[in-house]
Amino acid sequence: MIILLGSQKGGCGKSTIAINIACYLANQGKDIVLVDADPQQSSANWVKDRDETDLPKVHCVQRYGDIKNTLKDLSQRYEYVVVDVAGHDSKELRTAMLVADLLIIPFRPSQLDLDTLPYLTKVIEQASDFNEKLTPYGLLTLAPSNPANQEVLQANDYLQDFLLLKPLATVLHDRKVYRDVLSEGKGVIEANNQKATIELTGLMKELLP
């Protein structure tokens, strides 16, 4: 299965989510490869740090440009291929959409992030014409942890206007632990943080019931 993390805007935690999905699958005993197709190389650097530990193995491949054939090949050799592309409309994003099974669009509860959805929806529609199995999801990330904050409700209401994107019930909140564990080559399920672990586990149960 190919799981693609993509967005039209940076700063939504896309690489962090890709890393944590890969980490979760590795801890489930799955054969997993993380494809870093983002020139910032955040995912690849995390794998290098992880390789210095005894934690469950996450393989990594770096590819740029047209990555369609690379992903097809990797999907024949690994149970799961998690793909991290740059936070903008790119050749990597468009070609990965042509072969991906799941597309996760992370977005923050901010107007600037929400404003990218109409254009991104058009890109997804074009890809879906060639890849009927592509299932796109909208994932609210970096949300305020204060339950009184109305931004999450407002963002979810806005997402209902985009029928192509399936809204995920799981919300990933802005928690310091997501940043802290990266330099250790870990994911949040390997840290002593119950709230973050519950969030990430909930997300994975929605994606892979």
Coordinates of C-alpha atoms in Angstrom, one line a residue, residues 17-209:
I17 CA 3.0 12.9 10.2
A18 CA 4.8 10.8 7.5
I19 CA 7.5 9.9 10.0
N20 CA 5.0 8.9 12.7
I21 CA 3.0 6.8 10.3
A22 CA 6.1 5.0 9.3
C23 CA 7.2 4.5 12.9
Y24 CA 3.7 3.2 13.9
L25 CA 3.8 0.6 11.1
A26 CA 7.3 -0.5 12.0
N27 CA 6.2 -1.1 15.5
Q28 CA 3.4 -3.2 14.2
G29 CA 6.0 -5.4 12.6
K30 CA 5.3 -4.2 9.1
D31 CA 7.9 -4.1 6.3
I32 CA 8.0 -0.3 5.7
V33 CA 9.9 2.1 3.5
L34 CA 9.8 5.9 3.9
V35 CA 10.2 7.7 0.6
D36 CA 11.6 11.2 1.1
A37 CA 10.8 13.2 -2.0
D38 CA 11.2 16.6 -0.3
P39 CA 14.5 18.5 -0.9
Q40 CA 14.5 19.5 2.8
Q41 CA 15.2 15.9 3.6
S42 CA 13.6 16.0 7.0
S43 CA 12.4 12.3 6.8
A44 CA 15.7 11.0 5.5
N45 CA 17.5 12.8 8.4
W46 CA 15.1 11.3 10.9
V47 CA 15.9 7.8 9.5
K48 CA 19.6 8.4 9.8
D49 CA 19.1 9.2 13.5
R50 CA 16.9 6.2 13.9
D51 CA 19.5 3.9 12.4
E52 CA 21.7 4.7 15.4
T53 CA 19.1 3.1 17.7
D54 CA 17.8 -0.4 18.3
L55 CA 14.2 0.7 17.4
P56 CA 12.2 -1.2 14.7
K57 CA 13.7 -0.6 11.3
V58 CA 12.4 2.0 8.9
H59 CA 14.0 1.8 5.4
C60 CA 14.4 5.1 3.5
V61 CA 14.7 6.0 -0.2
Q62 CA 15.2 9.5 -1.5
R63 CA 13.8 10.3 -5.0
Y64 CA 12.9 13.5 -6.8
G65 CA 11.0 14.4 -10.0
D66 CA 8.8 11.8 -11.6
I67 CA 8.6 9.2 -8.7
K68 CA 5.7 7.2 -10.1
N69 CA 7.7 4.2 -11.3
T70 CA 9.9 4.2 -8.1
L71 CA 6.8 4.0 -6.0
K72 CA 5.3 1.2 -8.1
D73 CA 8.5 -0.8 -7.8
L74 CA 8.8 -0.3 -4.0
S75 CA 5.1 -1.3 -3.5
Q76 CA 6.0 -4.7 -4.9
R77 CA 8.8 -5.1 -2.4
Y78 CA 7.4 -3.6 0.8
E79 CA 4.1 -3.9 2.6
Y80 CA 3.8 -0.2 3.1
V81 CA 5.3 2.8 1.2
V82 CA 5.0 6.1 3.0
V83 CA 5.7 9.1 0.8
D84 CA 6.7 12.6 2.0
V85 CA 6.7 15.3 -0.7
A86 CA 7.4 19.0 -0.5
G87 CA 4.7 21.3 0.8
H88 CA 3.7 22.8 -2.6
D89 CA 2.3 21.7 -5.9
S90 CA 5.2 19.7 -7.4
K91 CA 6.1 17.0 -9.9
E92 CA 6.7 14.7 -7.0
L93 CA 3.2 15.2 -5.6
R94 CA 1.4 14.9 -9.0
T95 CA 3.2 11.8 -10.1
A96 CA 2.8 10.1 -6.7
M97 CA -0.9 10.7 -6.8
L98 CA -1.1 8.6 -10.0
V99 CA -0.1 5.4 -8.0
A100 CA -1.0 6.1 -4.4
D101 CA -3.7 4.3 -2.5
L102 CA -4.2 6.8 0.2
L103 CA -3.6 10.6 0.0
I104 CA -3.5 12.5 3.3
I105 CA -3.8 16.2 3.1
P106 CA -2.8 17.8 6.4
F107 CA -4.0 21.3 7.1
R108 CA -3.9 23.6 10.1
P109 CA -7.1 25.4 11.3
S110 CA -6.0 28.7 9.7
Q111 CA -7.5 30.5 6.8
L112 CA -4.3 30.5 4.8
D113 CA -4.3 26.7 4.9
L114 CA -8.0 26.4 4.2
D115 CA -7.6 28.6 1.2
T116 CA -5.4 26.0 -0.5
L117 CA -8.1 23.4 -0.6
P118 CA -10.1 24.5 -3.7
Y119 CA -6.9 24.4 -5.9
L120 CA -5.7 21.2 -4.3
T121 CA -9.1 19.6 -4.9
K122 CA -8.8 20.3 -8.6
V123 CA -5.3 18.6 -8.7
I124 CA -6.7 15.6 -6.9
E125 CA -9.6 15.4 -9.4
Q126 CA -7.2 15.3 -12.3
A127 CA -5.2 12.5 -10.7
S128 CA -8.3 10.5 -9.8
D129 CA -9.1 10.4 -13.6
F130 CA -6.0 8.2 -14.0
N131 CA -6.0 6.5 -10.6
E132 CA -9.4 5.4 -9.5
K133 CA -8.2 3.7 -6.3
L134 CA -6.8 7.0 -4.9
T135 CA -8.6 7.8 -1.6
P136 CA -8.0 11.4 -0.4
Y137 CA -8.4 12.3 3.3
G138 CA -8.3 15.7 5.0
L139 CA -6.4 15.7 8.4
L140 CA -6.6 18.6 10.8
T141 CA -3.2 19.2 12.3
L142 CA -1.4 21.5 14.7
A143 CA -4.7 22.2 16.3
P144 CA -4.9 24.2 19.6
S145 CA -5.2 21.9 22.6
N146 CA -7.6 24.3 24.4
P147 CA -11.1 22.7 24.1
A148 CA -12.7 26.1 24.2
N149 CA -11.0 27.1 21.0
Q150 CA -13.5 27.2 18.1
E151 CA -10.9 27.0 15.2
V152 CA -11.2 23.2 15.0
L153 CA -15.0 23.3 14.6
Q154 CA -14.8 26.1 12.1
A155 CA -12.1 24.3 10.0
N156 CA -14.1 21.0 10.0
D157 CA -17.2 22.9 8.9
Y158 CA -15.3 24.3 6.0
L159 CA -13.9 20.9 5.0
Q160 CA -17.5 19.7 4.6
D161 CA -17.7 21.8 1.4
F162 CA -15.1 19.6 -0.3
L163 CA -16.8 16.3 -0.9
L164 CA -13.8 14.8 -2.6
L165 CA -11.8 14.9 0.7
K166 CA -12.9 12.5 3.4
P167 CA -12.6 14.3 6.8
L168 CA -10.7 12.3 9.4
A169 CA -12.3 12.3 12.9
T170 CA -8.8 12.2 14.4
V171 CA -7.3 15.7 15.1
L172 CA -3.6 16.0 15.7
H173 CA -2.9 18.8 18.2
D174 CA 0.1 21.1 18.6
R175 CA 2.1 19.1 21.1
K176 CA 5.8 19.7 21.9
V177 CA 6.4 15.9 22.0
Y178 CA 6.0 15.6 18.2
R179 CA 9.0 17.9 17.8
D180 CA 11.1 16.6 20.7
V181 CA 11.3 13.0 19.6
L182 CA 12.4 13.6 16.1
S183 CA 16.0 14.3 17.0
E184 CA 16.1 10.9 18.8
G185 CA 14.9 9.0 15.7
K186 CA 11.6 8.2 17.5
G187 CA 7.9 8.6 16.9
V188 CA 5.4 9.7 19.5
I189 CA 4.2 6.1 20.2
E190 CA 7.8 5.5 21.5
A191 CA 7.6 8.4 23.9
N192 CA 6.0 8.6 27.2
N193 CA 3.1 10.8 26.1
Q194 CA -0.3 9.2 26.3
K195 CA -2.3 11.9 24.6
A196 CA -0.1 12.0 21.5
T197 CA 0.0 8.2 21.4
I198 CA -3.8 8.0 21.5
E199 CA -4.0 10.6 18.7
L200 CA -1.6 8.7 16.4
T201 CA -3.2 5.3 17.1
G202 CA -6.6 6.7 16.4
L203 CA -5.4 8.1 13.1
M204 CA -3.9 4.8 12.0
K205 CA -7.1 2.9 13.0
E206 CA -9.1 5.3 10.8
L207 CA -6.7 4.9 7.8
L208 CA -6.2 1.1 8.2
P209 CA -9.3 -0.3 9.9

